[in-house]
Amino acid sequence: MQNRNFPKKAKKAGQKVRRSLFSFVFNRLTISAFLILIQLMLVAASFLLLQGSVKYMVDVLRVISLIVIIWLIRKPDNPAYKISWIILILMLAPIGALFYLFWGNTPLNRARLIKIRPIDVTRIEPSHPSATRELCTRYPIHRRSCQYLYSVVGMPAWKDTSAEYFPVGEYMFASMLAELKKAERFIFLEFFIIDIGHMWNAILDILRKKAAEGVDVRVMYDDVGCISKLPHNYEKTLERQGIRVVRFNRFVPMLNTYFNYRDHRKICVVDGNVGYTGGINLADEYINEKDRFGHWKDTGVKLTGSGVANLTTLFLQLWDFSVGRTTENLHDYLPTITAPSDGYVQAFADSPLDDDNTSETIFLNIINNATRSVYITSPYLALDNEMITALCSAAKSGIDVRIVTPGIPDKKSVYLITRSYYAQLIRAGVRIYEYTPGFIHAKMIVADDSIAVVGTINMDFRSFYLHFECGTVFYRSSVVDKVREDILETIEKSEEIDEQWIRSYPWSKSICASLLSLLIPLM
């Protein structure tokens, strides 16, 4: 019987392999990578041809490289980022400077997105004032962070807001479905990744029904984040169902760097009164419907009341930029209800298009102001000198500093880099844990029992310098205690990295990590 079924099974297996191969070859990501590779080959071939025909070509490129290096040194960018580019330029001399001009953080490459309008703070606050001044006066220890976000990002702090913390994606998904079904005026969704599956299909079913009822339904997703997840021109499919759609920063397979500026944010707003954010994307692995890297540990938060105003405004900011219009009636989208205050909340965003490293500044403020403990969860570690110094100094000062990273990685090269920081941090007194059940995607920091951030911000260069990010700061809120308790429970399921682990770590991986570390800011 088994012998008779074997040809059928073999045929089905062969068909599955052919479908997978076809899907890989004709995938948008594969095609884009192929086109970029061709462009790189053309650049190299052009250089070789010109080198033979133009007598002074090499000297000209060397002068250009020198000019670019001097320009880089004088720029106010992070030193680690500049050093990585200088190394790359010298390694690829004399054409290395051309790669920076194509891919580096230059005005030419930023020009496509630089017109995103700043937020007018006076348009955000509804009829009643925010709690920014009250928070700064009542808790001076938090004044620096609160006032910074208000002054630089234009995001006020709020009371009159209830908050709910979700320790896993499944809980937030169930809550979102319930709230989406209640929508009467509008639904705003902004996510880095949308992937067709159980989670997205359940949400899309509600969006279709709400759009048919006349609810203003808008969906914004990152084009690179979804490049291998959604069919090409998927936005047209959604638009035919009455949903307004933006593919943020559409990816064109050309030698440029603006595609580095990705919308990594996760925002859901219902009627302006309920908002969600955190690390959870709209894909099945985030709710453990799909097993990719063991148990997927992620977190999110729900705001109800005045504090949702910030999330709504952040969504409309990028939406207005993408469609080329300005929302004149902003107050029509702001909260119409208040809720019992659960401390203070202050949702904020970070942009790669200014000279303020907002997320990293907030994290550094929290670490430097801590008096007892700092707990952090992040899927990746790619730290600059400022962050390393802050973490090590806190630990050496007697602060209980703990960091939880994945036990099962999603990106092996980044995992090597993450582990390359362990020795320095541990020897300074920082305690490192790897989440053994699987992959931890939660992006959180909590200090003492007074302040926490839950959001989309990884502890790496991409989040701090290249991505559009968002997070919510909780001051004196029950969420602070819940985040702290959740991290401690997660630590109980994790393996602590110690000196013995460091000594037994394979030298070959340490060498690879050291080599990769030269280009960390570019990864």
Coordinates of C-alpha atoms in Angstrom, one line a residue:
M1 CA 0.0 0.0 0.0
Q2 CA 2.8 2.4 0.9
N3 CA 4.6 1.6 -2.4
R4 CA 1.5 2.4 -4.4
N5 CA 1.1 5.8 -2.6
F6 CA 4.8 6.7 -3.0
P7 CA 4.6 8.0 -6.6
K8 CA 1.6 10.3 -5.6
K9 CA 3.5 11.6 -2.6
A10 CA 6.6 12.2 -4.6
K11 CA 4.6 14.0 -7.3
K12 CA 2.9 16.2 -4.7
A13 CA 6.3 16.9 -3.1
G14 CA 7.8 17.8 -6.5
Q15 CA 4.9 20.2 -7.2
K16 CA 5.3 21.8 -3.8
V17 CA 9.0 22.4 -4.5
R18 CA 8.3 23.8 -8.0
R19 CA 5.7 26.2 -6.5
S20 CA 8.1 27.3 -3.8
L21 CA 10.9 27.8 -6.4
F22 CA 8.6 29.7 -8.7
S23 CA 7.4 31.9 -5.8
F24 CA 11.0 32.6 -4.8
V25 CA 12.2 33.5 -8.3
F26 CA 9.3 35.7 -9.1
N27 CA 8.9 37.2 -5.7
R28 CA 9.1 41.0 -5.7
L29 CA 11.9 41.0 -3.2
T30 CA 14.0 38.6 -5.3
I31 CA 13.4 40.6 -8.5
S32 CA 14.3 43.9 -6.7
A33 CA 17.5 42.4 -5.3
F34 CA 18.4 41.1 -8.8
L35 CA 17.8 44.6 -10.3
I36 CA 19.9 46.3 -7.7
L37 CA 22.7 43.7 -8.2
I38 CA 22.7 44.5 -11.9
Q39 CA 23.0 48.2 -11.1
L40 CA 26.0 47.4 -8.8
M41 CA 27.6 45.4 -11.6
L42 CA 27.1 48.2 -14.0
V43 CA 28.7 50.7 -11.6
A44 CA 31.7 48.5 -11.2
A45 CA 31.9 47.8 -15.0
S46 CA 31.6 51.5 -15.8
F47 CA 34.5 52.2 -13.4
L48 CA 36.7 49.5 -15.0
L49 CA 35.9 50.9 -18.5
L50 CA 36.5 54.5 -17.5
Q51 CA 39.7 53.5 -15.7
G52 CA 41.1 52.2 -18.9
S53 CA 40.0 55.1 -21.1
V54 CA 40.2 58.1 -18.8
K55 CA 43.7 58.7 -17.7
Y56 CA 43.0 60.5 -14.5
M57 CA 39.8 58.6 -13.5
V58 CA 41.3 56.9 -10.4
D59 CA 42.8 60.2 -9.2
V60 CA 39.4 62.0 -9.6
L61 CA 37.7 59.3 -7.6
R62 CA 40.3 59.4 -4.9
V63 CA 39.7 63.2 -4.6
I64 CA 36.0 62.6 -4.4
S65 CA 36.5 60.0 -1.7
L66 CA 38.7 62.4 0.3
I67 CA 36.0 65.1 0.0
V68 CA 33.3 62.7 1.1
I69 CA 35.3 61.5 4.1
I70 CA 36.0 65.1 5.2
W71 CA 32.3 65.8 4.7
L72 CA 31.4 62.8 6.8
I73 CA 33.8 63.8 9.6
R74 CA 32.2 67.3 9.8
K75 CA 28.6 66.0 9.7
P76 CA 26.7 65.9 13.0
D77 CA 25.8 62.2 12.5
N78 CA 26.6 59.6 15.1
P79 CA 30.3 58.8 15.2
A80 CA 29.8 55.1 14.9
Y81 CA 27.7 55.6 11.8
K82 CA 30.4 57.8 10.2
I83 CA 33.2 55.5 11.1
S84 CA 31.4 52.5 9.5
W85 CA 30.9 54.5 6.2
I86 CA 34.6 55.6 6.3
I87 CA 35.7 52.0 6.6
L88 CA 33.5 51.0 3.8
I89 CA 34.7 53.8 1.6
L90 CA 38.3 52.9 2.2
M91 CA 37.7 49.1 1.7
L92 CA 36.0 49.8 -1.7
A93 CA 38.5 52.5 -2.7
P94 CA 38.5 54.3 -5.1
I95 CA 34.8 53.8 -5.8
G96 CA 33.6 53.5 -2.2
A97 CA 32.6 57.2 -2.1
L98 CA 30.0 56.5 -4.9
F99 CA 28.3 54.0 -2.6
Y100 CA 27.9 56.6 0.1
L101 CA 26.5 59.1 -2.4
F102 CA 24.0 56.4 -3.5
W103 CA 23.1 55.0 -0.1
G104 CA 24.4 57.3 2.6
N105 CA 22.5 59.8 4.7
T106 CA 22.8 62.6 2.2
P107 CA 20.5 65.6 1.4
L108 CA 19.9 64.2 -2.0
N109 CA 18.6 60.9 -0.7
R110 CA 16.6 62.5 2.1
A111 CA 14.9 64.9 -0.2
R112 CA 12.1 62.6 -1.2
L113 CA 10.8 62.5 2.4
I114 CA 12.1 65.7 3.9
K115 CA 8.9 67.6 3.2
I116 CA 7.0 65.8 6.0
R117 CA 5.4 68.7 7.9
P118 CA 6.2 69.2 11.6
I119 CA 3.2 69.0 14.0
D120 CA 1.6 72.1 15.2
V121 CA 1.2 71.5 18.9
T122 CA -1.7 73.9 19.2
R123 CA -3.8 71.7 16.9
I124 CA -3.4 68.6 19.0
E125 CA -4.8 69.7 22.3
P126 CA -8.6 69.5 22.4
S127 CA -10.9 71.9 24.4
H128 CA -9.2 70.9 27.7
P129 CA -5.5 71.3 28.2
S130 CA -2.9 68.5 28.3
A131 CA -1.2 67.5 31.5
T132 CA 2.3 68.3 30.3
R133 CA 2.9 71.2 32.7
E134 CA 1.3 69.3 35.6
L135 CA 3.5 66.3 35.1
C136 CA 6.7 68.4 34.9
T137 CA 5.8 70.3 38.0
R138 CA 4.5 67.3 40.1
Y139 CA 7.3 64.9 39.2
P140 CA 10.6 66.8 38.5
I141 CA 12.5 63.6 37.9
H142 CA 10.4 63.1 34.7
R143 CA 10.4 66.7 33.6
R144 CA 13.4 66.2 31.3
S145 CA 11.8 63.5 29.2
C146 CA 8.3 65.0 29.3
Q147 CA 9.3 68.5 28.2
Y148 CA 11.7 67.1 25.6
L149 CA 9.0 65.2 23.8
Y150 CA 6.7 68.2 24.0
S151 CA 9.2 70.6 22.7
V152 CA 11.0 68.5 20.1
V153 CA 8.3 66.1 18.9
G154 CA 5.2 68.2 19.7
M155 CA 3.6 65.5 21.8
P156 CA 1.8 66.5 25.0
A157 CA 1.4 64.3 28.1
W158 CA -2.1 63.4 29.1
K159 CA -4.3 62.3 32.1
D160 CA -7.9 61.3 31.6
T161 CA -6.6 58.1 29.9
S162 CA -7.0 54.5 30.9
A163 CA -4.3 52.1 29.8
E164 CA -4.3 48.3 29.3
Y165 CA -1.1 46.2 28.9
F166 CA -1.0 43.1 26.7
P167 CA 1.8 40.6 27.6
V168 CA 1.3 38.6 24.4
G169 CA 0.0 39.5 20.9
E170 CA -3.0 37.1 21.2
Y171 CA -4.5 39.3 23.9
M172 CA -4.1 42.5 22.0
F173 CA -5.5 40.9 18.8
A174 CA -8.7 39.9 20.6
S175 CA -9.1 43.4 22.1
M176 CA -8.5 45.0 18.7
L177 CA -11.2 42.9 17.0
A178 CA -13.7 43.8 19.7
E179 CA -13.0 47.6 19.3
L180 CA -12.9 47.5 15.5
K181 CA -16.4 46.1 15.5
K182 CA -17.6 49.1 17.5
A183 CA -16.2 51.7 15.1
E184 CA -18.7 54.3 14.0
R185 CA -16.7 57.2 12.5
F186 CA -13.2 56.1 11.5
I187 CA -10.5 53.4 11.7
F188 CA -6.8 54.2 11.2
L189 CA -4.3 51.4 10.8
E190 CA -0.5 51.9 10.4
F191 CA 1.7 48.9 10.5
F192 CA 5.2 48.0 9.3
I193 CA 4.1 44.5 8.3
I194 CA 0.8 43.2 7.1
D195 CA 0.8 39.5 6.1
I196 CA -2.2 37.6 4.7
G197 CA -3.3 35.0 7.2
H198 CA -5.6 34.4 10.1
M199 CA -4.9 37.7 11.9
W200 CA -5.1 40.0 8.9
N201 CA -8.1 38.2 7.3
A202 CA -10.1 38.5 10.5
I203 CA -9.3 42.3 10.7
L204 CA -9.9 42.8 7.0
D205 CA -13.3 41.2 7.3
I206 CA -14.3 43.8 9.8
L207 CA -12.7 46.7 7.8
R208 CA -14.7 45.7 4.7
K209 CA -18.0 45.7 6.6
K210 CA -17.2 49.0 8.3
A211 CA -16.3 50.6 5.0
A212 CA -19.6 49.4 3.6
E213 CA -21.3 51.1 6.5
G214 CA -19.7 54.4 5.7
V215 CA -16.9 54.4 8.3
D216 CA -13.7 56.1 7.1
V217 CA -11.3 53.2 7.0
R218 CA -7.6 54.0 6.3
V219 CA -4.7 51.6 6.1
M220 CA -1.0 52.5 5.8
Y221 CA 1.7 49.9 5.5
D222 CA 5.4 50.0 4.8
D223 CA 6.2 49.0 1.3
V224 CA 9.6 47.3 2.1
G225 CA 8.1 45.7 5.3
C226 CA 5.4 44.1 3.1
I227 CA 7.5 43.5 0.0
S228 CA 7.5 39.7 0.5
K229 CA 4.2 39.5 2.3
L230 CA 1.6 41.2 0.1
P231 CA 1.0 40.9 -3.7
H232 CA 2.2 43.8 -5.8
N233 CA -0.4 46.6 -6.0
Y234 CA -2.3 45.0 -3.1
E235 CA -3.6 48.5 -2.2
K236 CA -5.8 48.4 -5.3
T237 CA -7.5 45.2 -3.9
L238 CA -8.2 47.0 -0.7
E239 CA -9.4 50.2 -2.4
R240 CA -12.0 48.2 -4.4
Q241 CA -13.4 47.3 -1.0
G242 CA -13.9 50.9 0.1
I243 CA -10.6 51.1 2.1
R244 CA -8.3 54.1 1.6
V245 CA -4.7 52.9 1.4
V246 CA -1.2 54.3 1.5
R247 CA 2.0 52.2 0.7
F248 CA 4.5 54.3 2.6
N249 CA 7.7 55.2 0.8
R250 CA 7.2 53.0 -2.2
F251 CA 10.2 50.9 -2.9
V252 CA 11.8 51.4 -6.3
P253 CA 14.7 49.0 -7.0
M254 CA 17.3 51.7 -7.7
L255 CA 20.6 52.6 -6.0
N256 CA 19.4 55.1 -3.4
T257 CA 19.0 55.2 0.4
Y258 CA 15.6 56.7 0.9
F259 CA 14.2 53.1 1.1
N260 CA 16.2 52.8 4.3
Y261 CA 13.7 55.3 5.9
R262 CA 11.0 52.8 6.7
D263 CA 7.7 53.2 8.6
H264 CA 8.4 50.8 11.5
R265 CA 5.4 52.1 13.5
K266 CA 2.4 50.1 14.7
I267 CA -0.7 52.2 15.3
C268 CA -4.4 51.4 15.5
V269 CA -7.0 54.1 16.3
V270 CA -10.7 53.6 16.5
D271 CA -13.0 56.7 16.5
G272 CA -10.2 58.8 18.1
N273 CA -11.1 57.4 21.5
V274 CA -9.2 54.1 21.5
G275 CA -5.7 53.5 20.3
Y276 CA -3.2 50.6 20.2
T277 CA 0.5 50.5 19.8
G278 CA 3.5 48.2 20.6
G279 CA 5.7 45.7 18.8
I280 CA 2.9 43.7 17.3
N281 CA 2.5 43.6 13.5
L282 CA -0.5 42.2 11.6
A283 CA 0.9 38.8 10.9
D284 CA 0.2 35.3 12.3
E285 CA 3.5 34.7 14.0
Y286 CA 2.8 37.7 16.3
I287 CA -0.2 35.9 17.8
N288 CA 1.5 32.5 17.6
E289 CA -0.8 31.2 14.9
K290 CA 2.3 30.4 12.9
D291 CA 5.4 28.9 14.5
R292 CA 8.5 30.6 13.1
F293 CA 11.1 30.9 15.9
G294 CA 9.5 29.1 18.8
H295 CA 7.1 31.0 21.0
W296 CA 6.8 34.6 19.8
K297 CA 6.9 36.9 22.8
D298 CA 5.5 40.4 22.0
T299 CA 3.7 43.1 23.8
G300 CA 1.3 46.0 23.2
V301 CA -0.8 48.6 24.9
K302 CA -4.3 50.0 24.6
L303 CA -5.1 53.6 25.4
T304 CA -8.7 55.0 25.9
G305 CA -9.4 58.7 26.3
S306 CA -7.4 61.9 25.9
G307 CA -4.0 60.2 25.4
V308 CA -5.1 58.8 22.0
A309 CA -4.8 62.3 20.5
N310 CA -1.1 61.8 20.0
L311 CA -1.5 58.5 18.2
T312 CA -4.2 60.0 15.9
T313 CA -2.0 63.0 15.1
L314 CA 1.0 60.9 14.3
F315 CA -1.0 58.7 11.9
L316 CA -2.4 61.8 10.1
Q317 CA 1.0 63.4 9.9
L318 CA 2.4 60.6 7.7
W319 CA -0.9 60.1 5.9
D320 CA -1.0 63.8 4.9
F321 CA 2.5 63.7 3.7
S322 CA 1.9 60.5 1.6
V323 CA -1.3 61.8 -0.1
G324 CA -0.1 65.4 -0.4
R325 CA -2.8 67.1 1.5
T326 CA -3.3 68.6 5.0
T327 CA -6.0 67.5 7.4
E328 CA -7.7 70.8 8.1
N329 CA -10.3 69.5 10.5
L330 CA -8.0 67.8 12.9
H331 CA -10.3 68.3 15.9
D332 CA -12.9 66.1 14.2
Y333 CA -10.5 63.1 14.8
L334 CA -9.4 63.9 18.4
P335 CA -10.9 62.1 21.4
T336 CA -14.5 62.9 22.4
I337 CA -14.4 61.0 25.7
T338 CA -12.2 60.9 28.8
A339 CA -11.4 57.9 31.0
P340 CA -10.3 57.5 34.6
S341 CA -6.6 58.5 34.7
D342 CA -4.1 55.8 35.0
G343 CA -1.0 57.9 35.7
Y344 CA 0.2 60.0 32.8
V345 CA 0.7 58.8 29.2
Q346 CA 2.7 60.4 26.4
A347 CA 2.8 58.7 23.0
F348 CA 5.5 60.0 20.7
A349 CA 7.2 59.4 17.4
D350 CA 10.8 59.4 16.1
S351 CA 11.8 60.5 12.6
P352 CA 15.1 59.9 10.7
L353 CA 14.7 63.2 8.9
D354 CA 15.7 65.5 11.7
D355 CA 18.9 65.8 13.9
D356 CA 17.1 64.7 17.1
N357 CA 17.6 61.0 18.0
T358 CA 14.4 61.1 20.0
S359 CA 14.0 57.5 21.0
E360 CA 17.6 57.1 22.1
T361 CA 17.5 60.3 24.0
I362 CA 14.4 59.1 26.0
F363 CA 16.0 55.8 26.7
L364 CA 19.2 57.5 27.9
N365 CA 17.2 59.8 30.1
I366 CA 15.4 56.8 31.7
I367 CA 18.7 54.9 32.3
N368 CA 20.5 57.9 33.7
N369 CA 17.7 58.9 36.0
A370 CA 17.1 55.4 37.4
T371 CA 17.8 54.9 41.1
R372 CA 17.2 51.2 41.6
S373 CA 16.6 49.2 38.4
V374 CA 16.4 49.3 34.6
Y375 CA 14.9 46.3 32.7
I376 CA 15.0 46.2 28.9
T377 CA 13.6 43.7 26.3
S378 CA 14.7 44.0 22.7
P379 CA 15.0 41.5 19.8
Y380 CA 18.3 43.2 18.7
L381 CA 21.3 44.9 20.3
A382 CA 23.4 47.2 18.1
L383 CA 24.5 49.9 20.5
D384 CA 26.5 53.1 20.1
N385 CA 29.0 54.3 22.6
E386 CA 26.6 56.6 24.4
M387 CA 24.2 53.7 25.1
I388 CA 26.9 51.3 26.2
T389 CA 28.3 53.9 28.5
A390 CA 24.9 54.6 30.0
L391 CA 24.2 51.0 30.6
C392 CA 27.6 50.1 32.0
S393 CA 27.7 53.3 34.2
A394 CA 24.3 52.5 35.7
A395 CA 25.3 48.9 36.5
K396 CA 28.6 50.0 38.0
S397 CA 26.6 52.5 40.2
G398 CA 24.7 49.7 41.7
I399 CA 21.6 49.9 39.5
D400 CA 20.0 46.5 38.7
V401 CA 20.3 46.5 34.9
R402 CA 18.9 43.6 33.0
I403 CA 18.4 43.0 29.3
V404 CA 16.3 40.2 27.7
T405 CA 17.1 39.1 24.1
P406 CA 15.9 36.2 22.0
G407 CA 16.9 32.6 22.6
I408 CA 16.0 31.8 19.0
P409 CA 17.0 34.4 16.4
D410 CA 15.2 35.6 13.3
K411 CA 18.3 37.0 11.7
K412 CA 21.5 35.1 12.4
S413 CA 23.9 37.9 11.4
V414 CA 22.2 40.4 13.7
Y415 CA 22.2 37.7 16.4
L416 CA 25.9 37.5 16.2
I417 CA 26.1 41.2 16.6
T418 CA 23.7 41.1 19.5
R419 CA 25.9 38.6 21.3
S420 CA 29.0 40.5 20.6
Y421 CA 27.9 43.1 23.3
Y422 CA 27.4 40.5 26.0
A423 CA 31.0 40.4 27.4
Q424 CA 31.4 44.1 27.8
L425 CA 28.0 44.6 29.4
I426 CA 28.2 41.6 31.7
R427 CA 31.7 42.5 33.0
A428 CA 30.3 45.9 33.8
G429 CA 27.5 44.3 35.9
V430 CA 24.7 44.2 33.4
R431 CA 22.7 41.0 33.6
I432 CA 21.8 39.4 30.2
Y433 CA 19.1 36.8 29.5
E434 CA 18.1 34.9 26.4
Y435 CA 14.4 34.0 26.1
T436 CA 14.8 30.2 25.7
P437 CA 11.2 29.4 24.6
G438 CA 11.7 31.4 21.3
F439 CA 11.9 34.9 19.9
I440 CA 11.2 37.9 22.0
H441 CA 10.1 40.8 19.8
A442 CA 8.9 43.1 22.6
K443 CA 10.5 46.5 22.7
M444 CA 10.3 47.9 26.3
I445 CA 12.2 49.7 29.0
V446 CA 11.1 50.2 32.6
A447 CA 13.0 52.0 35.4
D448 CA 12.2 51.7 39.1
D449 CA 8.4 51.7 39.6
S450 CA 7.8 55.1 37.9
I451 CA 8.4 55.1 34.2
A452 CA 8.2 52.7 31.2
V453 CA 8.1 52.8 27.4
V454 CA 6.3 50.3 25.3
G455 CA 6.6 50.8 21.5
T456 CA 8.3 49.8 18.3
I457 CA 11.8 50.9 19.1
N458 CA 14.6 48.3 19.0
M459 CA 17.9 48.9 20.7
D460 CA 19.7 49.2 17.4
F461 CA 20.9 51.8 14.9
R462 CA 18.0 51.3 12.5
S463 CA 15.4 52.2 15.1
F464 CA 17.5 55.0 16.6
Y465 CA 18.6 56.6 13.3
L466 CA 16.9 55.2 10.2
H467 CA 13.3 54.3 10.9
F468 CA 10.1 56.1 11.7
E469 CA 9.2 54.8 15.1
C470 CA 6.7 55.3 17.9
G471 CA 6.3 54.5 21.5
T472 CA 4.3 55.5 24.6
V473 CA 5.8 56.7 27.8
F474 CA 3.9 55.7 31.0
Y475 CA 4.6 57.8 34.1
R476 CA 3.3 56.6 37.5
S477 CA 0.9 54.3 35.7
S478 CA -0.2 50.7 36.5
V479 CA 1.4 49.8 33.1
V480 CA 4.8 50.5 34.7
D481 CA 4.2 47.8 37.3
K482 CA 2.8 45.3 34.7
V483 CA 5.7 45.8 32.4
R484 CA 8.1 45.2 35.2
E485 CA 6.3 42.1 36.4
D486 CA 6.1 40.7 32.9
I487 CA 9.8 41.2 32.3
L488 CA 10.6 39.4 35.6
E489 CA 8.3 36.5 34.6
T490 CA 10.0 36.4 31.2
I491 CA 13.4 36.3 32.9
E492 CA 12.3 33.2 34.8
K493 CA 11.8 31.4 31.5
S494 CA 15.2 32.6 30.2
E495 CA 18.8 31.5 30.4
E496 CA 21.2 34.0 32.1
I497 CA 24.4 34.6 30.2
D498 CA 27.4 34.4 32.5
E499 CA 31.2 34.4 32.4
Q500 CA 31.3 30.6 31.7
W501 CA 29.0 31.1 28.7
I502 CA 31.3 33.9 27.4
R503 CA 34.4 31.8 27.8
S504 CA 32.8 28.8 26.0
Y505 CA 31.5 30.9 23.1
P506 CA 33.1 29.7 19.9
W507 CA 36.0 31.9 18.8
S508 CA 34.9 31.6 15.1
K509 CA 31.6 33.4 16.0
S510 CA 33.5 36.0 18.0
I511 CA 35.7 36.8 15.0
C512 CA 32.6 37.0 12.6
A513 CA 30.9 39.3 15.1
S514 CA 34.0 41.5 15.3
L515 CA 34.1 41.8 11.5
L516 CA 30.4 42.5 11.3
S517 CA 30.6 45.1 14.1
L518 CA 32.6 47.3 11.7
L519 CA 29.5 47.8 9.7
I520 CA 26.9 47.6 12.5
P521 CA 25.3 51.0 11.8
L522 CA 24.8 50.1 8.1
M523 CA 22.9 46.8 8.8

